[in-house]
mmCIF file of C-alpha atoms in Angstrom:
data_model
loop_
_atom_site.group_PDB
_atom_site.id
_atom_site.type_symbol
_atom_site.label_atom_id
_atom_site.label_comp_id
_atom_site.label_asym_id
_atom_site.label_seq_id
_atom_site.Cartn_x
_atom_site.Cartn_y
_atom_site.Cartn_z
ATOM 1 C CA MET F 9 191.367 98.091 166.010
ATOM 2 C CA ALA F 10 187.862 99.598 165.833
ATOM 3 C CA ARG F 11 187.356 103.034 167.770
ATOM 4 C CA ASN F 12 184.541 103.278 170.266
ATOM 5 C CA ILE F 13 181.896 105.947 169.684
ATOM 6 C CA GLN F 14 182.510 108.733 171.985
ATOM 7 C CA SER F 15 178.872 109.728 172.315
ATOM 8 C CA LEU F 16 178.013 106.204 173.335
ATOM 9 C CA GLU F 17 180.575 106.208 176.168
ATOM 10 C CA ARG F 18 179.318 109.466 177.336
ATOM 11 C CA ALA F 19 175.686 108.439 177.234
ATOM 12 C CA ALA F 20 176.834 105.183 179.078
ATOM 13 C CA ALA F 21 178.765 107.248 181.689
ATOM 14 C CA MET F 22 175.693 109.328 182.433
ATOM 15 C CA LEU F 23 173.421 106.338 183.051
ATOM 16 C CA ARG F 24 175.888 104.947 185.469
ATOM 17 C CA LEU F 25 176.135 108.395 187.143
ATOM 18 C CA LEU F 26 172.379 108.613 187.325
ATOM 19 C CA ALA F 27 172.139 104.979 188.812
ATOM 20 C CA GLY F 28 174.352 105.759 191.912
ATOM 21 C CA GLY F 29 174.438 108.492 194.357
ATOM 22 C CA GLU F 30 171.497 110.790 194.566
ATOM 23 C CA ARG F 31 168.300 110.007 192.893
ATOM 24 C CA ARG F 32 168.124 113.002 190.850
ATOM 25 C CA LEU F 33 171.242 115.295 189.287
ATOM 26 C CA GLY F 34 171.043 118.579 187.897
ATOM 27 C CA LEU F 35 172.676 119.525 184.272
ATOM 28 C CA SER F 36 175.471 121.243 185.752
ATOM 29 C CA ASP F 37 176.218 118.417 188.164
ATOM 30 C CA ILE F 38 176.190 115.733 185.371
ATOM 31 C CA ALA F 39 178.433 117.941 183.247
ATOM 32 C CA SER F 40 180.873 118.668 185.911
ATOM 33 C CA SER F 41 181.137 115.101 187.093
ATOM 34 C CA LEU F 42 181.778 113.786 183.685
ATOM 35 C CA GLY F 43 183.919 116.701 182.463
ATOM 36 C CA LEU F 44 181.605 117.814 179.770
ATOM 37 C CA ALA F 45 180.471 121.116 178.338
ATOM 38 C CA LYS F 46 176.980 121.897 179.481
ATOM 39 C CA GLY F 47 175.693 121.846 175.760
ATOM 40 C CA THR F 48 177.199 118.607 175.131
ATOM 41 C CA ALA F 49 175.628 117.066 178.401
ATOM 42 C CA HIS F 50 172.266 118.645 177.808
ATOM 43 C CA GLY F 51 172.367 117.335 174.003
ATOM 44 C CA ILE F 52 173.002 113.579 175.302
ATOM 45 C CA LEU F 53 170.402 114.077 177.943
ATOM 46 C CA ARG F 54 167.890 115.215 175.582
ATOM 47 C CA THR F 55 168.283 111.993 173.379
ATOM 48 C CA LEU F 56 168.094 109.893 176.267
ATOM 49 C CA GLN F 57 165.060 111.284 177.534
ATOM 50 C CA GLN F 58 163.312 111.079 174.156
ATOM 51 C CA GLU F 59 164.132 107.349 174.137
ATOM 52 C CA GLY F 60 162.915 107.089 177.605
ATOM 53 C CA PHE F 61 166.153 106.166 179.206
ATOM 54 C CA VAL F 62 166.077 109.233 181.239
ATOM 55 C CA GLU F 63 163.323 111.398 182.851
ATOM 56 C CA GLN F 64 163.300 115.022 183.856
ATOM 57 C CA ASP F 65 161.480 116.224 186.846
ATOM 58 C CA ASP F 66 159.153 119.257 185.844
ATOM 59 C CA ALA F 67 159.549 121.159 189.268
ATOM 60 C CA SER F 68 163.403 120.984 189.667
ATOM 61 C CA GLY F 69 164.580 120.121 186.226
ATOM 62 C CA ARG F 70 166.635 117.536 187.528
ATOM 63 C CA TYR F 71 167.260 114.108 185.891
ATOM 64 C CA GLN F 72 166.783 110.546 186.802
ATOM 65 C CA LEU F 73 166.762 107.104 185.243
ATOM 66 C CA GLY F 74 163.556 106.366 183.012
ATOM 67 C CA ALA F 75 161.124 103.632 182.740
ATOM 68 C CA GLU F 76 162.501 102.271 179.472
ATOM 69 C CA LEU F 77 165.315 101.361 181.587
ATOM 70 C CA LEU F 78 163.481 99.559 184.077
ATOM 71 C CA ARG F 79 161.515 97.813 181.269
ATOM 72 C CA LEU F 80 165.021 96.357 179.935
ATOM 73 C CA GLY F 81 166.115 95.512 183.409
ATOM 74 C CA THR F 82 163.016 93.451 183.721
ATOM 75 C CA THR F 83 163.565 91.654 180.689
ATOM 76 C CA TYR F 84 166.824 90.719 181.752
ATOM 77 C CA LEU F 85 165.278 89.477 185.284
ATOM 78 C CA ASP F 86 162.663 87.636 183.266
ATOM 79 C CA VAL F 87 165.563 85.599 181.519
ATOM 80 C CA HIS F 88 166.958 84.698 184.976
ATOM 81 C CA GLU F 89 163.429 83.670 186.425
ATOM 82 C CA LEU F 90 162.672 81.630 183.266
ATOM 83 C CA ARG F 91 166.238 79.926 183.846
ATOM 84 C CA ALA F 92 165.458 79.528 187.807
ATOM 85 C CA ARG F 93 162.015 78.149 187.031
ATOM 86 C CA ALA F 94 163.433 75.601 184.560
ATOM 87 C CA LEU F 95 166.277 74.169 186.454
ATOM 88 C CA VAL F 96 164.358 71.034 187.948
ATOM 89 C CA TRP F 97 162.154 70.320 184.993
ATOM 90 C CA THR F 98 165.036 70.460 182.514
ATOM 91 C CA ASP F 99 167.269 68.120 184.579
ATOM 92 C CA ASP F 100 164.353 65.836 184.784
ATOM 93 C CA LEU F 101 163.752 66.021 181.004
ATOM 94 C CA ALA F 102 167.699 65.282 180.533
ATOM 95 C CA ARG F 103 167.480 62.245 182.711
ATOM 96 C CA SER F 104 164.200 60.885 181.245
ATOM 97 C CA SER F 105 165.277 61.443 177.475
ATOM 98 C CA GLY F 106 168.973 60.613 177.942
ATOM 99 C CA GLU F 107 169.793 63.586 175.702
ATOM 100 C CA SER F 108 171.148 67.304 176.277
ATOM 101 C CA VAL F 109 168.421 69.788 176.882
ATOM 102 C CA TYR F 110 168.681 73.334 175.921
ATOM 103 C CA LEU F 111 166.658 76.513 176.893
ATOM 104 C CA GLY F 112 166.518 79.342 174.445
ATOM 105 C CA VAL F 113 165.159 82.769 173.985
ATOM 106 C CA LEU F 114 164.947 85.264 171.353
ATOM 107 C CA HIS F 115 168.101 87.703 171.057
ATOM 108 C CA GLN F 116 169.281 89.690 168.088
ATOM 109 C CA GLN F 117 167.483 87.728 165.194
ATOM 110 C CA GLY F 118 168.736 84.250 166.782
ATOM 111 C CA VAL F 119 168.175 81.957 169.612
ATOM 112 C CA LEU F 120 170.343 82.761 172.600
ATOM 113 C CA ILE F 121 171.019 79.485 174.737
ATOM 114 C CA VAL F 122 170.570 80.595 178.405
ATOM 115 C CA HIS F 123 170.554 77.125 179.887
ATOM 116 C CA HIS F 124 171.935 73.782 178.908
ATOM 117 C CA VAL F 125 171.708 70.477 180.838
ATOM 118 C CA PHE F 126 174.473 68.043 179.656
ATOM 119 C CA ARG F 127 173.520 64.581 178.259
ATOM 120 C CA PRO F 128 173.422 62.196 181.386
ATOM 121 C CA ASP F 129 176.411 59.961 180.127
ATOM 122 C CA ASP F 130 180.076 60.076 180.237
ATOM 123 C CA SER F 131 180.820 61.349 176.849
ATOM 124 C CA ARG F 132 182.750 64.605 176.729
ATOM 125 C CA GLN F 133 180.594 67.550 176.202
ATOM 126 C CA VAL F 134 180.989 71.282 175.611
ATOM 127 C CA LEU F 135 178.760 73.863 177.637
ATOM 128 C CA GLU F 136 176.859 75.900 175.112
ATOM 129 C CA ILE F 137 175.231 78.729 177.375
ATOM 130 C CA GLY F 138 175.738 81.781 175.338
ATOM 131 C CA ALA F 139 175.888 80.210 171.961
ATOM 132 C CA MET F 140 173.634 81.405 169.344
ATOM 133 C CA GLN F 141 171.292 79.242 166.923
ATOM 134 C CA PRO F 142 169.272 80.300 163.994
ATOM 135 C CA LEU F 143 165.617 81.079 164.161
ATOM 136 C CA HIS F 144 164.657 79.514 160.902
ATOM 137 C CA SER F 145 166.232 75.955 161.018
ATOM 138 C CA THR F 146 166.345 74.731 164.638
ATOM 139 C CA ALA F 147 163.556 73.711 166.552
ATOM 140 C CA LEU F 148 163.978 76.297 169.259
ATOM 141 C CA GLY F 149 164.070 78.972 166.630
ATOM 142 C CA LYS F 150 160.976 77.650 164.945
ATOM 143 C CA VAL F 151 159.033 77.637 168.020
ATOM 144 C CA LEU F 152 159.967 80.853 168.828
ATOM 145 C CA SER F 153 159.315 82.318 165.276
ATOM 146 C CA ALA F 154 155.683 80.520 165.565
ATOM 147 C CA TYR F 155 154.635 82.057 168.856
ATOM 148 C CA ASP F 156 156.388 85.250 169.212
ATOM 149 C CA PRO F 157 155.302 87.945 166.653
ATOM 150 C CA VAL F 158 158.874 89.874 167.075
ATOM 151 C CA ALA F 159 160.679 86.602 166.320
ATOM 152 C CA HIS F 160 158.249 85.614 163.349
ATOM 153 C CA SER F 161 159.318 89.101 161.648
ATOM 154 C CA GLU F 162 163.102 88.688 162.445
ATOM 155 C CA ALA F 163 163.092 85.232 161.070
ATOM 156 C CA LEU F 164 161.372 86.581 157.915
ATOM 157 C CA GLU F 165 163.662 89.343 157.490
ATOM 158 C CA SER F 166 166.949 87.414 158.109
ATOM 159 C CA ASP F 167 168.987 85.897 155.641
ATOM 160 C CA ARG F 168 167.407 82.149 155.939
ATOM 161 C CA LYS F 169 170.609 80.504 154.416
ATOM 162 C CA PRO F 170 170.548 76.655 153.892
ATOM 163 C CA PHE F 171 172.841 74.739 156.301
ATOM 164 C CA THR F 172 172.097 71.179 154.884
ATOM 165 C CA ASP F 173 169.877 69.893 152.005
ATOM 166 C CA ARG F 174 167.084 69.643 154.315
ATOM 167 C CA THR F 175 166.823 73.197 155.439
ATOM 168 C CA VAL F 176 163.544 74.804 154.759
ATOM 169 C CA TYR F 177 164.463 78.568 153.804
ATOM 170 C CA ASP F 178 161.771 79.682 151.276
ATOM 171 C CA ALA F 179 159.485 82.108 153.063
ATOM 172 C CA GLY F 180 156.182 80.304 151.876
ATOM 173 C CA ASP F 181 157.577 77.081 152.856
ATOM 174 C CA PHE F 182 158.706 78.397 156.273
ATOM 175 C CA GLU F 183 155.304 79.947 157.099
ATOM 176 C CA GLN F 184 153.828 76.462 156.604
ATOM 177 C CA ILE F 185 156.340 75.085 159.066
ATOM 178 C CA LEU F 186 155.139 77.774 161.534
ATOM 179 C CA ASP F 187 151.329 77.020 160.966
ATOM 180 C CA LEU F 188 152.110 73.227 161.524
ATOM 181 C CA THR F 189 154.346 74.155 164.900
ATOM 182 C CA ARG F 190 151.401 76.010 166.152
ATOM 183 C CA ALA F 191 148.895 73.113 165.376
ATOM 184 C CA ARG F 192 150.916 70.396 167.105
ATOM 185 C CA GLY F 193 152.517 72.541 169.557
ATOM 186 C CA TYR F 194 156.063 71.718 169.009
ATOM 187 C CA ALA F 195 158.818 72.206 166.547
ATOM 188 C CA ALA F 196 161.049 69.654 164.937
ATOM 189 C CA ASP F 197 164.584 69.873 163.208
ATOM 190 C CA VAL F 198 165.840 66.531 161.599
ATOM 191 C CA GLU F 199 169.103 67.263 160.244
ATOM 192 C CA GLU F 200 168.198 70.752 159.090
ATOM 193 C CA THR F 201 170.976 72.657 160.860
ATOM 194 C CA TRP F 202 173.469 70.135 161.553
ATOM 195 C CA GLU F 203 174.035 66.710 159.726
ATOM 196 C CA GLY F 204 173.353 63.920 162.097
ATOM 197 C CA VAL F 205 171.458 65.867 164.753
ATOM 198 C CA ALA F 206 167.897 66.232 165.426
ATOM 199 C CA SER F 207 165.968 68.192 167.689
ATOM 200 C CA VAL F 208 162.392 68.829 169.127
ATOM 201 C CA ALA F 209 161.296 71.851 171.218
ATOM 202 C CA ALA F 210 158.105 73.428 172.627
ATOM 203 C CA PRO F 211 157.300 76.980 173.759
ATOM 204 C CA ILE F 212 157.320 78.278 177.180
ATOM 205 C CA HIS F 213 154.604 80.992 178.291
ATOM 206 C CA ASP F 214 154.478 83.549 181.308
ATOM 207 C CA ARG F 215 151.714 84.436 183.728
ATOM 208 C CA ARG F 216 150.692 86.890 180.581
ATOM 209 C CA ARG F 217 150.300 83.609 178.357
ATOM 210 C CA MET F 218 153.097 85.346 176.354
ATOM 211 C CA PRO F 219 156.022 83.282 174.539
ATOM 212 C CA VAL F 220 159.137 83.861 176.647
ATOM 213 C CA GLY F 221 161.257 81.191 175.457
ATOM 214 C CA ALA F 222 161.413 77.550 174.428
ATOM 215 C CA VAL F 223 162.825 74.126 175.753
ATOM 216 C CA GLY F 224 164.235 71.248 173.474
ATOM 217 C CA VAL F 225 166.309 68.306 173.215
ATOM 218 C CA ALA F 226 168.863 67.627 170.833
ATOM 219 C CA GLY F 227 170.996 64.556 169.949
ATOM 220 C CA ALA F 228 172.087 62.072 167.362
ATOM 221 C CA VAL F 229 169.104 61.599 164.632
ATOM 222 C CA GLU F 230 169.449 57.766 165.139
ATOM 223 C CA ARG F 231 168.372 58.137 168.694
ATOM 224 C CA LEU F 232 165.983 60.779 168.693
ATOM 225 C CA ALA F 233 164.077 59.586 165.204
ATOM 226 C CA ARG F 234 162.822 56.463 163.911
ATOM 227 C CA ASP F 235 162.487 55.990 160.078
ATOM 228 C CA GLY F 236 163.024 59.946 159.770
ATOM 229 C CA GLU F 237 160.371 60.597 162.665
ATOM 230 C CA LEU F 238 160.928 61.995 166.066
ATOM 231 C CA ARG F 239 159.864 59.453 168.459
ATOM 232 C CA PRO F 240 156.440 60.233 170.211
ATOM 233 C CA GLU F 241 157.665 59.702 173.919
ATOM 234 C CA LEU F 242 160.553 62.168 173.304
ATOM 235 C CA ILE F 243 158.019 64.707 171.944
ATOM 236 C CA ALA F 244 155.486 64.175 174.633
ATOM 237 C CA ALA F 245 158.278 64.635 177.306
ATOM 238 C CA VAL F 246 159.359 67.814 175.734
ATOM 239 C CA ARG F 247 155.852 69.399 175.727
ATOM 240 C CA ASP F 248 155.136 68.164 179.622
ATOM 241 C CA CYS F 249 158.428 70.012 180.429
ATOM 242 C CA ALA F 250 157.331 73.264 178.566
ATOM 243 C CA ARG F 251 154.202 73.066 180.372
ATOM 244 C CA ALA F 252 155.536 72.565 183.718
ATOM 245 C CA VAL F 253 157.787 75.452 183.388
ATOM 246 C CA SER F 254 155.103 77.576 182.016
ATOM 247 C CA ARG F 255 152.966 76.539 185.114
ATOM 248 C CA ASP F 256 155.781 77.829 187.241
ATOM 249 C CA LEU F 257 155.801 81.035 185.582
ATOM 250 C CA GLY F 258 152.313 81.275 186.123
ATOM 251 C CA ALA F 259 150.753 80.795 182.896
ATOM 252 C CA GLY F 260 148.268 77.925 184.245
ATOM 253 C CA ARG F 261 147.194 75.223 181.888
ATOM 254 C CA PHE F 262 147.701 75.135 178.209
#
């Protein structure tokens, strides 16, 4: 069994201590509360301060939570706002398309599914919230890679392994796919990740017009595509859904 890293456990305990109780705590208070030597506590606090997770008041020398934690917390809240804003529109998309709808965001060199609406029929389905999808082969991943510079870098730096004989994994060819995605405003995956499955996705932007996620539908290739091409009405429905969620997030018209 893997052992926990003691310094990280202590840093986490410090952050929890600073998050509760008094707004600011001194070095002695922190050290005694956690049963640490002052030198050990000071070293951890100094590292957290350098990373922006902790701030020290110049006048009193006491410590409090830093702005970087607020930024990370805001990112977490943004995901929940995205999901909340998308609920009605993704339900409508599932009804109109007759297919499963997925909402994804960038996470750890992949696409994290944060919302999943089941295909509106009586078939047995598995909820995929929390599942990870690759950036380079899925429609959701291509959209994020095309519009988000961080996702783009991570997709290029990751191991773009082929999942089927249709997977595009060469860096140059992948860049061309991203250019095409930006030009037409959506991405496609026709049996590039899973045999027999196709998907289409479009980007979602926030009030700063920054890409914050992607929404798409996925299903059997024989339902989503005709002669190897995705159905135009399905593409239009996905793009309309993405625009609607973006508007609700304050992005205005795209």
